Coordinates of C-alpha atoms in Angstrom, one line a residue:
M1 CA -50.7 2.9 16.5
S2 CA -47.7 3.9 14.4
I3 CA -45.3 1.6 12.6
F4 CA -42.6 2.4 15.1
D5 CA -44.8 1.5 18.1
S6 CA -45.6 -1.9 16.7
G7 CA -41.9 -2.8 16.3
L8 CA -42.2 -3.4 12.5
L9 CA -39.9 -1.8 10.0
S10 CA -40.9 -0.2 6.6
V11 CA -38.9 -2.9 4.8
M12 CA -41.0 -5.7 6.4
G13 CA -38.3 -6.4 9.0
Q14 CA -38.5 -6.9 12.7
R15 CA -37.0 -4.5 15.2
S16 CA -35.1 -6.2 18.1
T17 CA -33.8 -4.3 21.2
G18 CA -32.8 -4.9 24.7
A19 CA -30.8 -7.4 26.7
S20 CA -31.5 -10.3 24.3
V21 CA -29.8 -8.5 21.3
R22 CA -26.8 -7.6 23.5
T23 CA -26.4 -11.2 24.6
Q24 CA -26.6 -12.4 21.0
N25 CA -23.9 -10.0 20.0
V26 CA -21.6 -11.2 22.8
M27 CA -22.3 -14.8 21.8
A28 CA -21.5 -14.2 18.2
V29 CA -18.3 -12.4 19.0
S30 CA -17.3 -15.2 21.5
S31 CA -17.9 -17.8 18.8
I32 CA -15.5 -16.0 16.4
A33 CA -12.9 -15.7 19.2
N34 CA -13.2 -19.5 20.0
I35 CA -12.5 -20.3 16.4
V36 CA -9.1 -18.6 16.4
K37 CA -8.3 -19.1 20.1
S38 CA -6.7 -22.5 19.6
S39 CA -4.3 -21.1 17.0
L40 CA -2.7 -18.5 19.4
G41 CA 0.9 -18.8 20.6
P42 CA 3.9 -20.9 19.7
V43 CA 2.0 -24.2 20.3
G44 CA -1.1 -23.0 18.4
L45 CA -2.7 -25.4 16.0
D46 CA -3.2 -24.9 12.3
K47 CA -6.6 -24.6 10.7
M48 CA -7.6 -26.3 7.5
L49 CA -10.2 -24.3 5.6
V50 CA -12.0 -25.6 2.4
D51 CA -14.0 -23.2 0.2
D52 CA -16.9 -23.8 -2.1
I53 CA -14.7 -24.9 -5.0
G54 CA -12.5 -27.2 -3.0
D55 CA -9.4 -24.9 -2.5
I56 CA -7.7 -25.8 0.7
T57 CA -5.9 -23.3 3.0
I58 CA -3.9 -24.4 6.0
T59 CA -2.9 -21.5 8.3
N60 CA -2.8 -20.4 11.9
D61 CA -2.8 -16.7 11.1
G62 CA -5.9 -15.1 12.6
A63 CA -6.5 -12.6 9.8
T64 CA -6.3 -15.2 7.1
I65 CA -8.7 -17.5 9.0
L66 CA -11.3 -14.8 9.5
K67 CA -11.0 -13.5 5.9
L68 CA -11.9 -17.0 4.6
L69 CA -14.9 -17.4 7.0
E70 CA -18.4 -16.5 5.7
V71 CA -19.6 -14.4 8.6
E72 CA -23.1 -12.9 8.5
H73 CA -23.7 -11.6 12.0
P74 CA -23.1 -7.8 12.1
A75 CA -21.2 -7.9 15.4
A76 CA -19.0 -10.8 14.3
K77 CA -18.3 -9.0 11.0
V78 CA -16.9 -6.0 13.0
L79 CA -14.5 -8.4 14.7
C80 CA -13.3 -9.8 11.4
E81 CA -12.8 -6.2 10.1
L82 CA -10.8 -5.5 13.3
A83 CA -8.4 -8.4 12.5
Q84 CA -8.0 -7.1 8.9
L85 CA -7.2 -3.6 10.2
Q86 CA -4.6 -5.0 12.6
D87 CA -3.0 -7.0 9.8
R88 CA -2.8 -3.9 7.5
E89 CA -1.6 -1.4 10.2
V90 CA 0.8 -3.7 12.3
G91 CA 1.1 -7.0 10.4
D92 CA 1.0 -9.1 13.6
G93 CA -1.3 -9.7 16.6
T94 CA -4.4 -10.4 14.6
T95 CA -5.5 -13.3 16.8
S96 CA -4.7 -11.5 20.0
V97 CA -6.9 -8.4 19.2
V98 CA -9.8 -10.7 18.4
I99 CA -9.5 -12.6 21.7
L100 CA -9.0 -9.4 23.7
A101 CA -12.0 -7.7 22.1
A102 CA -14.2 -10.7 22.7
E103 CA -13.2 -10.9 26.4
L104 CA -13.8 -7.2 26.9
L105 CA -17.3 -7.6 25.5
R106 CA -18.0 -10.6 27.6
N107 CA -16.9 -8.8 30.8
A108 CA -18.9 -5.7 29.7
D109 CA -22.0 -7.9 29.3
E110 CA -21.6 -9.2 32.9
L111 CA -21.4 -5.6 34.2
V112 CA -24.5 -4.6 32.3
S113 CA -26.4 -7.5 33.7
Q114 CA -25.5 -6.1 37.2
K115 CA -27.5 -3.0 36.3
I116 CA -24.5 -0.8 35.3
H117 CA -25.4 1.4 32.4
P118 CA -23.5 0.6 29.1
T119 CA -22.3 4.2 28.8
S120 CA -20.6 3.9 32.2
V121 CA -18.9 0.7 31.1
I122 CA -17.7 2.4 27.9
S123 CA -16.4 5.4 29.9
G124 CA -14.5 3.0 32.2
Y125 CA -13.0 1.2 29.2
R126 CA -11.9 4.5 27.7
L127 CA -10.3 5.6 31.0
A128 CA -8.5 2.3 31.3
C129 CA -7.2 2.6 27.7
R130 CA -5.8 6.1 28.4
E131 CA -4.1 4.8 31.6
A132 CA -2.7 1.8 29.8
V133 CA -1.2 3.9 27.0
R134 CA 0.2 6.3 29.5
F135 CA 1.8 3.5 31.5
I136 CA 3.3 1.9 28.3
N137 CA 4.8 5.3 27.2
E138 CA 6.3 6.0 30.6
N139 CA 7.6 2.5 31.7
L140 CA 7.6 0.1 28.8
T141 CA 8.8 2.2 25.9
I142 CA 12.5 1.6 25.0
N143 CA 14.4 3.4 22.2
T144 CA 15.4 1.1 19.4
D145 CA 18.9 2.5 19.5
E146 CA 19.3 1.2 23.0
L147 CA 17.9 -2.2 22.2
G148 CA 20.4 -3.0 19.5
R149 CA 20.1 -5.0 16.3
E150 CA 19.7 -8.4 18.1
C151 CA 16.4 -7.4 19.8
L152 CA 15.0 -6.1 16.5
V153 CA 15.8 -9.4 14.8
N154 CA 14.2 -11.3 17.6
A155 CA 11.0 -9.2 17.3
A156 CA 10.9 -9.9 13.6
K157 CA 11.3 -13.6 14.2
T158 CA 8.5 -13.6 16.7
S159 CA 6.2 -11.9 14.2
M160 CA 7.1 -14.5 11.5
S161 CA 6.7 -17.5 13.7
S162 CA 3.1 -18.0 12.7
K163 CA 3.7 -17.4 9.0
I164 CA 4.7 -19.8 6.2
I165 CA 8.2 -18.4 6.2
G166 CA 8.6 -19.2 9.9
T167 CA 11.1 -22.0 9.1
D168 CA 13.5 -19.5 7.6
S169 CA 12.8 -16.8 10.1
D170 CA 16.6 -16.2 10.7
F171 CA 17.1 -15.4 7.0
F172 CA 14.0 -13.2 6.6
A173 CA 14.3 -11.4 10.0
N174 CA 17.8 -10.1 9.1
M175 CA 16.7 -9.1 5.7
V176 CA 13.7 -7.1 7.1
V177 CA 15.8 -5.4 9.7
D178 CA 18.3 -4.4 7.0
A179 CA 15.5 -3.0 4.8
V180 CA 14.0 -0.9 7.6
M181 CA 17.3 0.4 8.8
A182 CA 18.1 1.4 5.2
V183 CA 15.1 3.7 5.0
K184 CA 15.8 5.4 8.4
F185 CA 15.9 9.2 8.3
T186 CA 16.1 11.9 11.0
D187 CA 13.7 14.9 11.0
A188 CA 14.4 18.5 11.9
K189 CA 13.7 17.7 15.6
G190 CA 16.3 15.0 15.6
L191 CA 13.8 12.2 15.9
A192 CA 14.4 9.0 13.9
H193 CA 11.6 7.8 11.5
Y194 CA 11.3 4.5 9.8
P195 CA 8.8 4.8 6.9
V196 CA 7.9 1.2 6.1
T197 CA 6.1 2.4 2.9
S198 CA 9.6 3.3 1.5
V199 CA 10.4 -0.4 1.3
N200 CA 8.9 -1.8 -1.9
V201 CA 8.0 -5.5 -1.9
L202 CA 8.1 -7.3 -5.3
K203 CA 7.3 -10.9 -6.0
A204 CA 9.1 -13.1 -8.6
H205 CA 7.8 -16.6 -9.2
G206 CA 10.3 -19.5 -9.1
G207 CA 13.2 -20.5 -7.0
S208 CA 13.4 -21.1 -3.3
Q209 CA 12.2 -18.7 -0.7
R210 CA 15.8 -18.4 0.4
D211 CA 16.6 -16.9 -3.0
S212 CA 14.8 -13.7 -1.9
L213 CA 17.1 -10.7 -1.7
L214 CA 17.3 -7.1 -0.6
V215 CA 18.0 -4.4 -3.2
N216 CA 19.5 -1.0 -2.4
G217 CA 17.1 1.4 -4.1
Y218 CA 13.5 1.6 -5.1
A219 CA 12.6 -1.1 -7.6
I220 CA 9.5 -1.1 -9.9
N221 CA 8.3 -3.9 -12.0
C222 CA 8.6 -2.0 -15.3
T223 CA 11.0 -1.7 -18.3
V224 CA 12.0 1.2 -20.6
A225 CA 9.4 2.1 -23.2
S226 CA 11.9 1.4 -26.1
Q227 CA 14.8 -1.0 -26.2
A228 CA 16.8 1.7 -28.0
M229 CA 16.7 3.9 -24.9
P230 CA 19.7 4.1 -22.5
K231 CA 19.5 1.4 -19.8
K232 CA 21.4 3.5 -17.3
I233 CA 21.2 7.2 -16.4
T234 CA 23.6 8.8 -13.8
N235 CA 22.8 12.0 -12.0
A236 CA 19.1 11.4 -12.9
K237 CA 16.5 14.2 -13.0
I238 CA 13.2 12.5 -12.6
A239 CA 9.8 13.7 -13.9
C240 CA 6.8 12.0 -12.3
L241 CA 3.7 12.4 -14.6
D242 CA 0.2 11.2 -13.8
F243 CA -1.1 11.6 -17.4
S244 CA -0.6 9.9 -20.8
L245 CA 1.9 11.2 -23.4
Q246 CA -0.3 10.1 -26.3
K247 CA -1.8 11.8 -29.3
T248 CA -4.3 14.4 -27.9
K249 CA -7.8 13.4 -28.8
M250 CA -10.9 15.6 -28.6
K251 CA -13.2 15.1 -25.6
M252 CA -16.3 13.0 -25.8
G253 CA -19.2 14.9 -27.2
V254 CA -17.1 17.4 -29.2
Q255 CA -18.2 17.5 -32.8
V256 CA -16.2 19.2 -35.6
I257 CA -17.8 19.7 -39.0
I258 CA -15.2 20.2 -41.8
S259 CA -16.0 21.5 -45.2
D260 CA -12.4 21.4 -46.6
P261 CA -10.6 17.9 -46.6
D262 CA -7.3 19.7 -46.1
K263 CA -8.4 21.0 -42.7
L264 CA -8.8 17.4 -41.5
A265 CA -5.1 16.8 -42.0
Q266 CA -4.3 20.0 -40.2
I267 CA -6.4 19.0 -37.2
R268 CA -4.7 15.6 -37.0
Q269 CA -1.3 17.3 -37.3
R270 CA -2.2 19.7 -34.5
E271 CA -3.2 16.8 -32.2
I272 CA 0.3 15.4 -32.7
D273 CA 1.9 18.8 -32.2
I274 CA 0.2 19.3 -28.8
T275 CA 1.8 16.2 -27.4
K276 CA 5.1 17.1 -29.1
E277 CA 5.1 20.5 -27.3
R278 CA 4.4 18.8 -24.0
V279 CA 7.3 16.4 -24.4
Q280 CA 9.6 19.3 -25.4
K281 CA 8.6 21.3 -22.3
I282 CA 9.4 18.3 -20.1
L283 CA 12.7 17.6 -21.7
G284 CA 13.5 21.4 -21.7
S285 CA 13.4 21.4 -17.9
G286 CA 16.4 19.0 -17.9
A287 CA 14.5 15.8 -17.2
N288 CA 16.3 12.7 -18.3
V289 CA 14.1 10.1 -16.6
I290 CA 10.4 10.3 -17.3
L291 CA 7.9 8.1 -15.3
T292 CA 4.3 8.2 -16.3
T293 CA 1.2 6.3 -15.1
G294 CA -0.3 6.4 -18.7
G295 CA 0.9 5.3 -22.1
I296 CA 3.5 6.8 -24.4
D297 CA 2.9 6.9 -28.2
D298 CA 5.6 5.8 -30.6
I299 CA 5.7 9.3 -32.0
C300 CA 6.7 10.6 -28.5
L301 CA 9.3 7.9 -28.0
K302 CA 11.3 9.3 -30.9
Y303 CA 11.7 12.7 -29.1
F304 CA 12.9 10.9 -25.9
L305 CA 15.3 8.8 -28.0
D306 CA 16.7 11.9 -29.6
A307 CA 17.2 13.5 -26.2
G308 CA 18.9 10.4 -24.8
A309 CA 16.3 10.2 -22.0
M310 CA 14.8 7.1 -20.3
A311 CA 11.0 6.9 -20.4
V312 CA 9.0 4.4 -18.4
R313 CA 5.2 3.9 -18.9
R314 CA 2.4 2.2 -17.0
V315 CA 4.0 2.9 -13.6
L316 CA 1.6 2.2 -10.7
K317 CA 0.3 5.4 -9.0
Q318 CA 1.3 4.0 -5.6
D319 CA 4.9 3.5 -6.9
L320 CA 5.0 6.9 -8.5
R321 CA 3.9 8.7 -5.3
R322 CA 6.6 6.8 -3.3
I323 CA 9.3 7.6 -5.9
A324 CA 8.3 11.3 -5.9
K325 CA 8.5 11.4 -2.1
A326 CA 11.9 9.7 -2.0
S327 CA 13.4 11.7 -4.9
G328 CA 11.9 15.1 -3.9
A329 CA 9.8 15.3 -7.1
T330 CA 6.2 16.5 -7.5
V331 CA 3.6 14.3 -9.1
C332 CA 2.1 16.3 -12.0
S333 CA -1.4 15.5 -13.1
S334 CA -1.4 18.3 -15.7
L335 CA 1.1 20.8 -17.2
V336 CA -1.4 23.7 -16.9
N337 CA -0.2 26.4 -14.5
L338 CA -2.2 29.1 -12.7
E339 CA -2.2 31.3 -15.8
G340 CA -3.8 28.6 -17.8
E341 CA -0.7 27.9 -19.9
E342 CA 1.2 24.7 -20.1
A343 CA 4.6 24.7 -18.5
F344 CA 6.9 22.3 -16.7
D345 CA 9.1 23.9 -14.0
V346 CA 12.5 22.6 -12.9
S347 CA 11.4 22.6 -9.3
L348 CA 9.0 19.7 -10.1
L349 CA 11.9 17.4 -10.8
G350 CA 13.3 14.8 -8.4
H351 CA 16.9 13.7 -8.2
A352 CA 18.7 10.4 -7.8
E353 CA 22.3 9.4 -8.4
E354 CA 21.5 6.5 -10.7
V355 CA 18.5 5.0 -12.5
L356 CA 19.1 1.8 -14.4
Q357 CA 17.3 -1.2 -15.8
D358 CA 18.7 -4.5 -14.5
W359 CA 18.0 -8.2 -14.5
I360 CA 17.0 -9.3 -11.0
C361 CA 16.0 -12.9 -10.6
D362 CA 14.2 -13.7 -13.8
D363 CA 12.7 -10.3 -14.5
E364 CA 13.9 -6.9 -15.7
L365 CA 13.3 -4.1 -13.2
I366 CA 13.9 -0.4 -13.0
L367 CA 16.1 0.5 -10.0
I368 CA 16.2 4.0 -8.6
K369 CA 19.3 4.3 -6.4
S370 CA 20.5 7.0 -3.9
T371 CA 17.5 9.2 -4.0
K372 CA 17.9 12.8 -2.8
A373 CA 15.1 13.3 -0.2
R374 CA 15.0 9.9 1.4
T375 CA 16.6 6.5 1.0
A376 CA 14.7 3.6 -0.3
A377 CA 15.0 -0.2 -0.4
S378 CA 13.2 -3.1 -2.1
L379 CA 12.6 -6.7 -1.2
I380 CA 12.4 -9.2 -4.0
L381 CA 10.5 -12.3 -2.8
R382 CA 11.0 -15.6 -4.5
G383 CA 8.9 -18.8 -4.1
A384 CA 6.7 -21.4 -5.8
N385 CA 3.5 -19.4 -5.5

């Protein structure tokens, strides 16, 4: 008798199959749904969750509740991941998707108990899903231009009703609608798009939550690399770099044996000159705003100061990609071209009417306004924590 015939696994586990496992999965999923079911809707109750170190969380948001639960059952874990995915993609309806998924599984289990094969049940669910999507597209889809601003604000209020900012839903709903309308653009086919990722959300501790504000332009939580640099650049040409502008160092494992001490000074000077040439190529393209994800040496800062350019270091990659998309720039991870030579072309630059460093709330931020390719907006959220 083989190891598979006996039901034993090579890791000393036990193989379980059949109706009992299916029932256990349904029970586990139903248990998760029952936990969040009482927090659904406008009259839903809040849950108090206490972790191992005594931190208390009070919420009625389904995704937050399931994230704080220590779930071990595989099927229940899938349901928790479903809530997290819904929260990331949509931002609302986390409790609803969990309850719906649990109910579909429970009904499917009843059908299987009536000798209907699971693949037939799955095929039926997929057919029903296609028909439901078709019906929604044909009968329940309304253009946002026809709905008007009031309906958009009401939809935002409904989404915020279960969040901590629900008490100030009027204030935040109008702010969110203004932000999304600010990033609206029309493609070549005449269809309107609202890229939510073009709205940057920054957090500033202190003040009341009603002190939050909407800023026209893309804001990043950085400052200029040197206080001697200009704080405002008009008609900005933006270079987005994904590498450091620091003194070039030899790669790990490279060993250089020097017999003449004068050669050592020449090697060090050449390391400095390599970075100097890179900076001059970037400035030679006409760039007057340089954003990089890496660091900038003090030696390089001198060249930017002499050219009257603004350099910002330690920009997050996510912010750099969004700025490049909004300004029409190309993120450069290296200056090497197809011929193997280092060069920086003018076509790689992005454009904006104005780039400035400004005090917003209690922090200094870099603001990029009136970008060429797409518009951008930023939300500065205030609060105690």
